[in-house]
Amino acid sequence: MKNLICIVFLCGLHSCIQLSGNELEGKSQTFYEDEIFLQDYAIKYHYDGKENPKALARERNGNIQVLAETKILSAVNGEFLAPGKLVANNYYLPMSANQIIAISSYDSQVFYLDSQAIFSNGYAGSVYINHQMKNPTAFVVGKYFNFCVAEENRVRLITEGIESWELILPDGQKVLQLKYHPGTNSFWALSIKNLYRLDFEAQKAVSFAMADGFTSFDLDSNGDRVLIGSENGYCEIPLNSSEKEIIWQRKIPWTEITTVSFSAEKLWLGTTKGVFSVSNNKEGTKSEISYYFGERWILGDSVVAINTEKEHEILILTEAGLSKITFEEMTLAQKAQFYEKQVQERHIRYGFNSDLLLYEKGNIHNARLKDSDNDGLWTAMYLGGQAFRYAASKDPEALQNCKESLLAMERLYSINQVPGFPSRSYERSGYISQMSDPERWQHSEIPGWDWKATTSSDEAIGHIFAFGVLAEIVDDSWVKSKSIALIDTLMTHIVENDFYLIDYDQKPTLWGKWNPEYVNGFPEQVGDRKLNSSNIIAMLQTAYYFTQKEVYREKAFELMERHGYLENLLRPMDQIGRAENGDDQWADLLSQAWNHSDDEMYFLGYWGLYRYAFNDTLKIQYKKAILDHWEAERPEKDALWNIFTAMVQPKNFDLQESIWFLKKHPMDLISWNVGNSHRKDIIRVQDNFRKQSTEVVLPPSETVVAKHNSNRFRLDGGNDGMSEYSAGDIWLLPYWMGRYLGLIGE
């Protein structure tokens, strides 16, 4: 993975950045200097055996060993987005006869426990210690080859391979786990009720902490703390504390702890519903929790073991296999180049920015590109991102991407027989039955091709946004002229058809309506009245700015002054809500809850609304409307909404939240199932019109992969890993827009 990232980074980055976007309103005083951060992603190893995995260890050479019942397994062939497997390890043939009970590691070597002895293949195979226990269950290795072995409630210390002492736990409970602490050169034992420090010199077990329901513990080898997991939360206790008061932490994703481990920077806690980390902060600072649950991160639900021995690489073992959560040093620029490669390798369909339909869960190599109702919209957003990329970096690949996708967008207009009408999509003939919404497809007059009808306002505003960006900032005469021609083509159709999109059947499409009779037919509080007014004025302004055709300016002022569109688009967001009793069914249907697709349409339109405003007076009014909308959206921490807002308010647009969004977005864009509604660390809010479920939005790494038209407060979802989203519209657009506007450094 690291080699892949580095190669893409070196091939793709250029040293030039332009800050021309800051001409909007003075150079921004808020700026992120791109720096190295730790990007997490998972490499997975499936297990389909009948024996239950129960322990894991690392070898000095980096190989991973897993104990399943009595057999040793190896993790083989795993890469990011290309899972490996756990298979039988037969390297040491004589070991196949051993009934391995437990494995452990010390001094970068793996040790084994069977019914007779403790042994290792390291040290030339010289370690072989007869433990003299009838039914041992656990062991641990200490300094100078001292060993501690457990059997039921008994523990035995073996020193120098010959001397041994036994202790019986006072509570009579079975030993669940043994640990060695190098800092104090001491052995420790855990039962369900006690954590003991084993004092073999005094031949007694000294109780360190008592409670019911202990399940696992770990000792901080670099400090003086003990971490204890239980059936209902976890606690940390200083080793030198005279008072052993237990303060349980239960405001965590899930409280049924199965295993715990310290790493250099975090606490890692496995549960029956995934694993989570808690930042190992100094006293007085707020800890950050990161939750890894679902197949984006781990196979299976219940965690059996965690290994944190290697820095920036955490091993998570479950009943379904092994997951290696890797933390790789990278910058946002490197992450962008990774996503650029993802899009180009498997998400470009005839120039469209498309998602991938998987035939096998999680397998991106057994898949096909799929059409969408919104091929034009997602491609327009990708096009905008590539335009910003080219303007910021002068990367020739970005310009080539612009031209390729612009041709696809142009063909949306020419593949059907309706002048100026943009198709939703197109495909070669003979596959209609396999396409999305087959009833919407029509045969083209061009032999061998079909096109998708019923185009909506989503596509229209997306097209005008992309064409406007391309025409303004891409320094290429072909791109500019083509983009301006397409703006004029679409807007001529809309204006000449009385502000409707007229389909092949000579009827307006369901959603392509900006006519005053339709728009003002909605009550003032229904969002479509404000949205459609905002969008059409933005579209007309864009058309006038680039074509200078007076008809676009005249029509815009007619809508604003005679039909109240300016009042509509300036209406505050807190006045948008449910239709009242007595309003028609259509208004009621469209106002059941906040439509997050509307947010996407608003903000894409804001580029033309604000940037190409007819005059400064309107520009001031537009700014007020945009900021009012942004205030409503701020809890979502969506980088795209924030960065659009920076266009009008560059000194206050939630930069930190935007960078958080870009960093926390998962590298894996497969639509894995995600669950968060069970979590105990989230604070729910009452049902509301905007469908905000919690006080604070969860990071993108813990929620479903979603486009910008989705509710970021959605807690559960996914489609079982049967598709992969494109980063083209989701991540690359806000990143490159931020680069172009001079908000994010190279």
XYZ file of C-alpha atoms in Angstrom:
746
model
C 0.000 0.000 0.000
C 2.717 2.488 0.960
C 4.648 1.809 -2.228
C 1.455 2.315 -4.212
C 0.748 5.644 -2.525
C 4.311 6.859 -3.039
C 4.341 5.936 -6.734
C 1.029 7.681 -7.359
C 2.197 10.707 -5.385
C 5.449 11.097 -7.276
C 3.772 10.628 -10.639
C 0.867 12.944 -10.007
C 1.953 15.979 -8.024
C 3.171 19.212 -9.537
C 4.772 22.116 -7.789
C 2.558 24.959 -8.946
C -0.397 26.408 -7.060
C -2.549 29.356 -8.036
C -4.543 31.361 -5.557
C -6.749 33.133 -8.076
C -9.849 32.023 -6.204
C -8.919 34.437 -3.419
C -9.655 37.342 -5.721
C -13.265 36.838 -4.691
C -12.959 38.745 -1.451
C -9.342 39.251 -0.477
C -6.823 36.580 0.395
C -8.023 34.149 3.024
C -6.519 34.416 6.467
C -7.494 30.816 7.182
C -5.175 28.303 5.601
C -4.193 24.667 6.090
C -0.552 23.887 5.410
C -0.683 20.316 4.146
C 1.196 18.124 6.561
C 1.693 14.461 7.315
C -1.068 12.711 9.235
C -1.840 9.071 9.955
C -4.354 7.610 7.520
C -5.994 4.390 8.642
C -7.140 1.565 6.389
C -7.650 -2.173 6.825
C -6.112 -5.256 5.261
C -8.229 -8.323 5.902
C -7.604 -12.077 6.012
C -10.694 -14.262 5.795
C -11.008 -17.474 7.779
C -13.363 -20.263 6.758
C -12.178 -23.083 9.019
C -14.219 -24.863 11.663
C -11.795 -24.319 14.553
C -12.290 -21.134 16.573
C -9.455 -18.580 16.435
C -8.380 -17.618 19.937
C -4.922 -16.021 19.955
C -2.311 -14.382 17.733
C 1.367 -13.473 17.823
C 3.991 -11.813 15.626
C 7.252 -13.358 14.562
C 10.477 -11.354 14.384
C 10.318 -11.498 10.579
C 6.890 -9.811 10.601
C 4.886 -12.945 9.898
C 1.645 -13.328 11.809
C 0.613 -16.541 13.539
C -2.943 -17.294 14.634
C -3.969 -20.094 16.967
C -7.277 -21.751 16.038
C -8.135 -24.395 18.632
C -4.851 -26.357 18.521
C -3.572 -25.480 15.047
C -1.321 -22.660 13.890
C -2.475 -20.541 10.948
C -0.629 -17.973 8.843
C -1.945 -14.772 7.270
C -1.155 -14.806 3.545
C -1.629 -12.637 0.419
C -3.550 -9.742 1.968
C -3.457 -6.251 0.483
C -5.679 -3.204 0.760
C -8.940 -3.973 -1.109
C -7.568 -7.439 -1.941
C -8.194 -9.623 1.140
C -5.966 -12.561 1.995
C -6.677 -15.711 3.975
C -5.744 -17.513 7.150
C -4.307 -20.893 6.122
C -2.633 -23.782 7.902
C 1.012 -23.147 8.776
C 3.047 -26.255 7.956
C 6.521 -24.731 7.928
C 7.622 -26.750 10.971
C 6.290 -30.203 10.118
C 7.047 -31.833 13.516
C 4.794 -29.254 15.180
C 1.776 -30.689 13.367
C 1.635 -33.387 16.034
C 1.552 -30.871 18.897
C -1.780 -29.899 20.390
C -1.022 -26.223 20.888
C -2.945 -24.677 23.782
C -1.673 -21.088 23.718
C 0.860 -18.865 21.969
C 2.701 -15.796 23.145
C 5.597 -13.625 22.054
C 8.615 -12.168 23.808
C 11.800 -10.609 22.512
C 10.312 -10.790 18.967
C 10.050 -14.576 19.167
C 6.943 -16.757 19.310
C 6.536 -19.273 22.148
C 4.090 -22.171 22.305
C 2.347 -24.001 25.131
C 1.178 -27.587 24.820
C 0.237 -30.231 27.366
C 3.889 -31.021 28.091
C 6.041 -27.962 27.655
C 6.726 -24.402 26.659
C 8.905 -24.189 23.553
C 9.985 -21.948 20.690
C 11.485 -22.335 17.248
C 13.674 -19.311 17.943
C 17.017 -19.454 19.710
C 17.986 -22.400 17.513
C 15.090 -24.379 19.024
C 16.911 -24.633 22.372
C 13.978 -23.479 24.510
C 11.969 -26.424 25.765
C 10.644 -26.208 29.324
C 8.564 -28.937 30.907
C 5.897 -27.040 32.859
C 4.634 -30.019 34.944
C 0.989 -28.862 34.750
C -1.700 -31.412 33.931
C -4.145 -29.159 32.088
C -2.504 -25.787 31.418
C -4.640 -23.037 29.909
C -2.402 -19.974 29.647
C 1.202 -18.841 29.929
C 3.414 -15.797 29.590
C 7.126 -15.264 29.054
C 9.180 -12.959 31.281
C 12.712 -11.666 31.533
C 15.605 -14.143 31.537
C 13.315 -16.888 30.231
C 11.144 -16.956 33.294
C 7.718 -18.412 32.538
C 4.385 -18.276 34.294
C 1.829 -20.993 33.531
C -1.815 -21.214 34.639
C -4.121 -24.143 35.284
C -7.612 -23.394 36.582
C -6.946 -21.253 39.708
C -3.267 -22.237 40.024
C -0.228 -20.455 38.624
C 3.329 -21.719 38.447
C 6.502 -19.697 38.027
C 9.361 -21.460 36.278
C 12.788 -19.808 36.541
C 15.938 -20.794 34.695
C 14.009 -23.739 33.322
C 14.266 -25.812 36.477
C 12.977 -24.132 39.647
C 9.268 -23.578 40.096
C 6.826 -22.227 42.655
C 3.073 -22.532 42.720
C 0.373 -20.160 43.942
C -3.381 -20.597 44.208
C -5.584 -17.574 43.609
C -7.379 -16.721 46.873
C -10.752 -16.154 45.206
C -10.733 -19.684 43.800
C -11.559 -18.392 40.319
C -10.057 -19.579 37.065
C -7.119 -17.618 35.660
C -8.345 -15.765 32.587
C -5.107 -14.103 31.553
C -1.436 -13.755 32.516
C 0.856 -10.786 31.822
C 4.456 -9.870 32.458
C 5.393 -6.257 33.239
C 9.020 -5.498 32.341
C 9.012 -2.166 34.178
C 8.592 -3.872 37.552
C 9.798 -7.339 36.477
C 6.556 -8.796 37.782
C 3.902 -11.293 36.743
C 0.184 -10.573 36.958
C -2.937 -12.746 36.794
C -6.566 -11.910 36.128
C -9.675 -13.750 37.278
C -13.270 -12.718 36.764
C -13.220 -10.970 40.166
C -9.620 -9.924 40.834
C -6.444 -8.628 39.281
C -3.436 -10.025 41.180
C 0.216 -9.119 41.337
C 2.016 -12.430 41.823
C 4.591 -12.232 44.589
C 6.438 -15.501 44.217
C 9.110 -14.535 46.718
C 6.475 -14.236 49.424
C 4.529 -17.005 47.716
C 1.250 -15.100 47.590
C -1.063 -13.399 45.140
C -1.653 -9.777 46.121
C -5.002 -8.396 45.019
C -4.555 -5.160 43.078
C -8.156 -4.511 41.991
C -11.483 -6.184 42.712
C -14.817 -6.156 40.879
C -17.244 -8.525 39.206
C -17.025 -9.269 35.510
C -13.345 -8.726 34.626
C -12.549 -10.070 31.151
C -9.102 -8.810 30.100
C -6.218 -6.582 31.159
C -2.952 -5.116 29.947
C 0.016 -3.388 31.554
C 1.569 -0.289 30.056
C 5.149 -1.316 29.318
C 6.091 2.335 28.818
C 4.337 3.656 31.903
C 2.751 2.815 35.199
C -0.850 2.004 34.382
C -3.021 -1.039 34.124
C -5.968 -1.245 31.735
C -8.831 -3.556 32.711
C -11.797 -4.563 30.579
C -15.017 -5.964 31.935
C -18.447 -7.109 30.880
C -19.610 -3.511 31.393
C -16.911 -0.996 30.549
C -13.221 -0.481 31.236
C -10.982 1.327 33.701
C -7.408 2.563 34.033
C -5.566 2.390 37.353
C -2.052 3.714 38.157
C 0.249 0.917 39.277
C 1.634 3.028 42.127
C -1.774 4.106 43.418
C -2.418 3.288 47.076
C -6.161 3.510 46.540
C -7.618 1.138 44.021
C -10.933 2.887 43.461
C -12.261 1.798 40.090
C -13.751 4.504 37.900
C -15.524 2.739 35.074
C -15.638 4.224 31.607
C -18.975 3.394 30.031
C -19.582 6.279 27.658
C -17.932 4.252 24.914
C -19.166 2.631 21.688
C -19.882 -0.714 23.351
C -19.326 -1.777 26.959
C -19.029 -5.572 26.647
C -15.221 -5.688 26.545
C -13.508 -8.900 25.432
C -9.829 -7.906 25.201
C -7.679 -4.815 25.822
C -4.223 -3.627 24.850
C -1.961 -0.599 25.235
C -0.176 0.851 22.247
C 2.285 3.717 22.290
C -0.408 6.280 21.528
C -3.770 4.667 22.247
C -5.788 2.269 24.311
C -7.307 -0.491 22.202
C -10.432 -2.272 23.396
C -12.079 -5.210 21.666
C -15.757 -5.854 22.266
C -18.542 -8.131 21.132
C -19.409 -5.380 18.625
C -16.120 -4.356 17.085
C -13.065 -2.583 18.421
C -12.407 1.002 19.418
C -9.373 3.057 20.347
C -9.064 5.815 22.909
C -6.305 8.363 22.423
C -3.672 7.959 25.122
C -3.713 11.635 26.058
C -2.102 13.390 28.944
C -4.210 14.130 31.981
C -6.553 17.056 31.487
C -6.963 16.656 27.719
C -10.013 15.221 26.031
C -9.648 11.699 24.698
C -10.720 10.904 21.155
C -12.549 7.670 20.427
C -12.285 5.948 17.048
C -14.660 3.055 16.395
C -13.866 0.220 13.988
C -16.940 -1.890 13.364
C -18.246 -3.553 10.236
C -16.407 -5.092 7.299
C -14.824 -1.838 6.228
C -12.529 -2.442 9.188
C -12.865 -5.909 10.695
C -14.229 -9.311 9.766
C -16.914 -10.469 12.160
C -18.212 -8.726 15.252
C -16.732 -10.208 18.419
C -13.035 -9.499 18.970
C -10.934 -12.383 20.280
C -7.478 -10.819 20.466
C -5.587 -7.593 19.744
C -1.888 -7.226 19.016
C -0.283 -3.762 19.227
C 3.391 -4.756 19.212
C 4.182 -3.107 15.872
C 3.865 0.663 15.699
C 1.090 1.906 13.398
C -0.179 -1.610 12.678
C -2.894 -3.096 14.882
C -3.952 -6.725 14.511
C -7.589 -7.554 15.300
C -8.649 -11.211 15.493
C -12.303 -12.273 15.379
C -14.165 -15.496 14.793
C -14.302 -14.603 11.078
C -10.658 -13.784 10.496
C -7.864 -11.298 10.988
C -7.799 -7.582 10.224
C -4.694 -5.437 10.103
C -5.560 -1.799 10.760
C -2.672 0.163 9.313
C -1.843 3.788 10.029
C 0.173 5.188 7.149
C 1.865 8.544 7.064
C 0.468 10.625 4.238
C -0.608 14.124 3.266
C -3.899 15.240 1.774
C -2.085 15.645 -1.540
C -1.051 11.995 -1.443
C -4.562 10.946 -0.480
C -5.867 12.921 -3.445
C -3.527 11.092 -5.805
C -4.678 7.756 -4.415
C -8.279 8.724 -5.130
C -7.378 10.042 -8.596
C -5.977 6.610 -9.380
C -9.105 4.915 -7.985
C -11.360 6.987 -10.243
C -9.327 6.496 -13.388
C -8.769 2.767 -12.890
C -12.370 1.700 -12.332
C -14.878 4.556 -12.220
C -14.851 6.161 -15.677
C -17.640 4.943 -17.988
C -17.630 6.642 -21.431
C -16.174 9.633 -19.591
C -18.868 9.581 -16.878
C -17.919 9.479 -13.218
C -19.687 6.251 -12.214
C -19.987 3.883 -9.285
C -19.007 0.223 -9.450
C -21.528 -2.607 -9.050
C -19.868 -5.637 -7.441
C -20.971 -9.174 -8.257
C -19.245 -10.518 -5.164
C -19.180 -8.779 -1.788
C -16.138 -6.547 -1.493
C -14.500 -7.824 -4.692
C -13.684 -4.814 -6.885
C -12.209 -7.118 -9.537
C -15.521 -8.890 -10.148
C -17.675 -5.917 -11.003
C -19.115 -3.657 -13.688
C -19.622 0.073 -14.096
C -23.248 1.003 -13.592
C -25.439 3.765 -14.910
C -27.233 6.183 -12.625
C -30.147 8.594 -12.734
C -27.546 11.204 -11.920
C -24.688 10.330 -14.270
C -24.666 13.933 -15.446
C -24.666 15.304 -11.897
C -21.912 13.072 -10.493
C -19.839 13.717 -13.604
C -20.424 17.455 -13.324
C -19.106 17.378 -9.754
C -16.091 15.339 -10.840
C -15.557 17.769 -13.728
C -15.623 20.703 -11.336
C -13.004 19.008 -9.192
C -10.759 18.322 -12.165
C -11.127 21.922 -13.327
C -10.033 23.146 -9.900
C -7.202 20.620 -9.982
C -5.936 21.878 -13.320
C -6.234 25.529 -12.318
C -4.348 24.873 -9.085
C -1.639 22.518 -10.355
C -1.516 22.754 -14.177
C -1.376 18.964 -14.171
C -1.907 17.866 -17.813
C -3.692 14.730 -16.631
C -6.347 16.925 -15.028
C -6.863 18.758 -18.320
C -7.194 15.463 -20.168
C -9.759 14.302 -17.584
C -11.705 17.518 -18.147
C -11.802 16.996 -21.892
C -12.798 13.339 -21.622
C -15.698 14.003 -19.258
C -16.757 17.158 -21.080
C -17.218 15.083 -24.224
C -19.415 12.681 -22.265
C -21.484 15.598 -20.997
C -21.803 17.058 -24.502
C -23.069 13.746 -25.849
C -25.908 13.803 -23.314
C -27.386 16.563 -25.489
C -26.700 15.086 -28.915
C -27.699 11.468 -28.319
C -31.402 12.324 -28.043
C -33.622 14.032 -30.590
C -34.877 16.864 -28.334
C -32.976 20.133 -28.997
C -31.098 21.346 -25.905
C -32.415 18.561 -23.681
C -29.786 16.761 -21.548
C -30.219 13.016 -21.193
C -29.693 11.482 -17.780
C -27.317 8.892 -19.249
C -26.687 6.717 -22.286
C -25.609 3.155 -23.014
C -25.131 0.812 -25.940
C -28.338 -0.805 -27.137
C -29.413 -4.215 -25.932
C -28.861 -3.714 -22.206
C -31.920 -1.730 -21.136
C -33.236 -4.575 -18.989
C -30.004 -4.544 -16.998
C -29.972 -0.783 -16.461
C -31.316 1.225 -13.548
C -34.986 2.155 -14.080
C -35.364 0.414 -17.467
C -38.710 2.164 -18.123
C -36.899 5.499 -18.487
C -34.707 4.399 -21.396
C -35.379 5.395 -25.004
C -33.831 4.350 -28.306
C -31.539 6.910 -29.871
C -31.636 7.879 -33.530
C -27.935 7.069 -33.461
C -27.714 3.345 -34.292
C -26.606 1.107 -31.457
C -27.332 3.502 -28.591
C -30.049 4.172 -26.013
C -30.510 7.188 -23.768
C -32.179 7.816 -20.441
C -35.006 10.355 -20.238
C -36.901 12.162 -17.419
C -33.945 14.424 -16.588
C -34.296 16.408 -13.368
C -33.234 19.759 -11.950
C -30.357 17.985 -10.141
C -28.673 17.406 -13.484
C -29.423 20.886 -14.787
C -27.824 22.748 -11.887
C -24.896 20.321 -11.899
C -24.298 20.918 -15.604
C -24.369 24.705 -15.263
C -22.022 24.583 -12.252
C -19.454 22.459 -14.073
C -19.660 24.317 -17.381
C -19.305 27.649 -15.585
C -16.243 26.504 -13.645
C -14.645 25.085 -16.787
C -15.376 28.203 -18.831
C -13.924 30.511 -16.218
C -10.841 28.876 -14.754
C -9.533 26.291 -17.256
C -7.035 27.953 -19.558
C -7.855 25.985 -22.691
C -9.724 27.467 -25.645
C -11.453 24.217 -26.639
C -12.708 23.599 -23.091
C -13.905 27.195 -22.721
C -15.787 27.363 -26.017
C -17.332 23.926 -25.557
C -18.481 24.756 -22.015
C -20.003 28.091 -22.993
C -21.809 26.487 -25.922
C -23.318 23.873 -23.601
C -24.424 26.525 -21.113
C -26.207 28.321 -23.923
C -27.688 25.095 -25.299
C -29.290 24.087 -22.007
C -30.471 27.550 -21.018
C -31.953 28.224 -24.449
C -34.036 25.060 -24.064
C -35.209 26.112 -20.594
C -36.041 29.710 -21.510
C -37.777 28.848 -24.788
C -39.865 26.215 -23.014
C -41.156 28.620 -20.358
C -38.739 27.374 -17.693
C -39.423 23.679 -18.087
C -37.312 20.738 -19.235
C -39.396 19.273 -22.064
C -38.827 15.553 -22.625
C -39.214 13.370 -25.749
C -42.978 13.154 -25.117
C -43.312 16.969 -25.280
C -44.160 17.069 -21.574
C -42.190 18.623 -18.700
C -40.157 16.130 -16.708
C -41.271 15.514 -13.129
C -38.512 17.598 -11.559
C -37.309 19.909 -14.334
C -39.626 22.819 -13.479
C -38.715 26.437 -12.680
C -41.864 28.057 -14.069
C -43.445 30.646 -11.703
C -46.804 28.902 -11.705
C -45.117 25.730 -10.456
C -42.591 27.330 -8.099
C -44.957 29.790 -6.454
C -47.624 27.133 -6.258
C -45.797 25.823 -3.194
C -46.423 27.367 0.217
C -43.588 29.611 1.361
C -42.279 27.111 3.896
C -41.905 24.264 1.368
C -38.255 24.051 0.374
C -38.763 23.589 -3.376
C -40.042 27.161 -3.671
C -36.784 28.577 -2.301
C -34.554 25.984 -3.979
C -35.910 26.270 -7.513
C -35.828 30.057 -7.326
C -32.216 30.043 -6.158
C -31.143 27.552 -8.817
C -32.754 29.200 -11.839
C -31.390 32.646 -10.980
C -27.916 31.133 -10.627
C -28.316 29.403 -13.983
C -29.514 32.539 -15.776
C -26.711 34.623 -14.263
C -24.140 32.063 -15.415
C -25.584 32.028 -18.913
C -25.562 35.835 -19.141
C -22.026 36.115 -17.716
C -20.542 33.885 -20.409
C -22.787 34.572 -23.426
C -23.764 38.210 -22.737
C -27.169 37.403 -24.267
C -29.563 39.968 -22.859
C -32.467 37.506 -22.775
C -30.910 35.699 -19.797
C -30.545 38.893 -17.803
C -34.051 40.055 -18.676
C -35.623 36.742 -17.718
C -33.743 36.642 -14.420
C -34.942 40.095 -13.364
C -38.440 39.253 -14.522
C -38.463 36.230 -12.217
C -36.975 38.163 -9.318
C -39.058 41.322 -9.587
C -42.396 40.189 -11.045
C -42.592 36.681 -9.610
C -40.870 37.064 -6.247
C -37.917 34.765 -6.918
C -35.516 37.077 -5.080
C -37.764 37.008 -2.035
C -38.044 33.232 -2.401
C -34.313 32.585 -2.527
C -33.588 34.988 0.348
C -36.116 33.312 2.658
C -34.282 32.168 5.844
C -33.742 28.451 6.299
C -35.428 28.439 9.693
C -38.700 29.182 7.899
C -38.460 26.032 5.777
C -40.501 23.138 7.137
C -43.611 20.999 6.848
C -46.561 22.005 4.732
C -49.582 22.992 6.765
C -52.917 21.228 6.877
C -54.897 22.162 3.830
C -51.941 22.334 1.455
C -51.989 19.930 -1.475
C -50.598 16.389 -1.301
C -47.604 17.204 -3.488
C -46.480 19.989 -1.144
C -47.044 17.693 1.809
C -45.026 14.897 0.200
C -42.081 17.188 -0.605
C -41.925 18.587 2.933
C -42.044 15.463 5.088
C -38.429 16.057 6.135
C -35.390 17.995 5.019
C -34.161 16.782 1.640
C -30.367 16.601 1.688
C -30.268 16.418 -2.101
C -31.535 19.995 -1.943
C -28.398 21.001 -0.045
C -26.270 19.688 -2.877
C -28.336 21.585 -5.451
C -28.240 24.797 -3.434
C -24.481 24.812 -2.957
C -23.657 23.857 -6.542
C -25.897 26.750 -7.563
C -24.191 29.144 -5.161
C -21.116 29.205 -7.404
C -23.080 30.932 -10.177
C -25.410 32.800 -7.834
C -22.636 34.603 -5.981
C -19.720 34.603 -8.370
C -21.685 35.821 -11.402
C -24.087 38.141 -9.565
C -25.542 40.871 -11.803
C -24.490 43.619 -9.381
C -22.950 44.244 -5.970
C -26.307 44.857 -4.309
C -27.511 41.397 -5.285
C -24.153 39.916 -4.328
C -24.544 41.201 -0.771
C -28.040 39.731 -0.565
C -26.895 36.408 -1.991
C -24.079 36.254 0.532
C -26.559 36.644 3.368
C -28.658 33.759 2.004
C -25.637 31.505 1.540
C -24.353 32.149 5.061
C -27.820 31.552 6.494
C -27.917 28.158 4.762
C -24.377 27.320 5.867
C -25.232 28.005 9.507
C -27.931 25.343 9.252
C -25.467 22.907 7.675
C -22.503 23.451 9.997
C -23.278 20.525 12.328
C -22.701 18.115 9.408
C -19.045 19.250 9.045
C -19.261 18.599 5.311
C -16.096 19.903 3.665
C -17.896 20.749 0.421
C -20.464 23.028 2.057
C -17.736 24.686 4.126
C -15.457 25.303 1.160
C -18.293 26.704 -0.964
C -18.917 29.046 1.972
C -15.254 30.111 1.901
C -16.021 31.541 -1.536
C -18.130 34.227 0.152
C -16.559 34.291 3.626
C -12.918 33.192 3.440
C -12.077 34.122 7.020
C -14.760 32.002 8.656
C -15.850 28.761 7.032
C -14.908 25.982 9.493
C -11.531 25.075 8.041
C -10.648 22.640 10.832
C -13.897 20.752 10.346
C -13.234 20.600 6.604
C -9.764 19.142 7.105
C -11.235 16.711 9.648
C -13.725 15.567 6.991
C -10.990 15.104 4.355
C -8.667 13.246 6.722
C -11.325 11.066 8.316
C -12.895 9.992 5.044
C -12.157 6.272 4.558
C -9.845 5.111 1.798
C -12.142 2.123 1.339
C -15.237 3.383 -0.508
C -17.000 0.018 -0.684
C -20.567 0.207 0.623
C -20.019 -1.991 3.668
C -22.833 -2.304 6.181
C -22.341 0.086 9.084
C -24.048 0.132 12.473
C -23.927 2.862 15.108
C -27.397 3.023 16.629
C -26.326 0.653 19.426
C -23.499 2.908 20.591
C -23.372 4.142 24.167
C -21.051 7.092 23.510
C -23.434 9.075 21.334
C -26.029 11.531 22.594
C -29.323 11.223 20.776
C -31.567 14.178 20.020
C -35.304 14.261 19.539
C -36.774 13.540 16.119
C -36.596 16.658 14.009
C -37.282 17.970 10.524
C -33.620 17.839 9.484
C -33.242 14.199 10.651
C -30.250 15.043 12.840
C -29.980 11.978 15.063
C -27.130 12.899 17.444
C -25.680 16.008 19.061
C -22.359 15.573 17.225
C -21.893 14.060 13.778
C -19.760 10.909 13.614
C -16.655 10.918 11.403
C -16.982 9.595 7.836
C -14.721 6.667 8.753
C -17.457 5.338 11.079
C -20.544 5.927 8.940
C -21.821 4.685 5.584
C -20.005 5.839 2.470
C -22.204 8.652 1.237
C -22.402 11.272 -1.445
C -23.012 14.865 -0.490
C -26.755 14.485 -1.010
C -27.034 12.153 1.989
C -27.797 12.800 5.631
C -24.443 12.743 7.425
C -26.255 11.943 10.687
C -27.437 8.594 9.366
C -26.277 5.990 11.887
C -26.850 2.697 10.079
C -26.880 1.529 6.473
C -24.904 0.101 3.568
C -25.636 -2.574 0.994
C -23.467 -5.418 2.238
C -20.372 -4.422 0.299
C -21.943 -4.834 -3.152
C -20.811 -1.528 -4.678
C -17.889 0.870 -4.629
C -18.398 4.613 -4.731
C -16.233 6.937 -6.786
C -14.132 9.493 -4.953
C -14.537 11.821 -7.931
C -17.521 13.729 -6.569
C -17.313 12.782 -2.876
C -13.742 13.742 -1.962
C -11.869 15.190 -4.912
C -14.297 18.073 -5.506
C -13.984 19.639 -2.017
C -10.240 18.962 -1.875
C -9.370 20.535 -5.223
C -11.807 23.406 -4.704
C -10.001 24.087 -1.431
C -6.686 23.964 -3.245
C -7.911 26.351 -5.942
C -9.316 28.838 -3.447
C -5.993 28.864 -1.613
C -7.404 27.296 1.558
C -5.337 24.099 1.456
C -1.608 24.039 0.759
C 0.238 21.758 -1.610
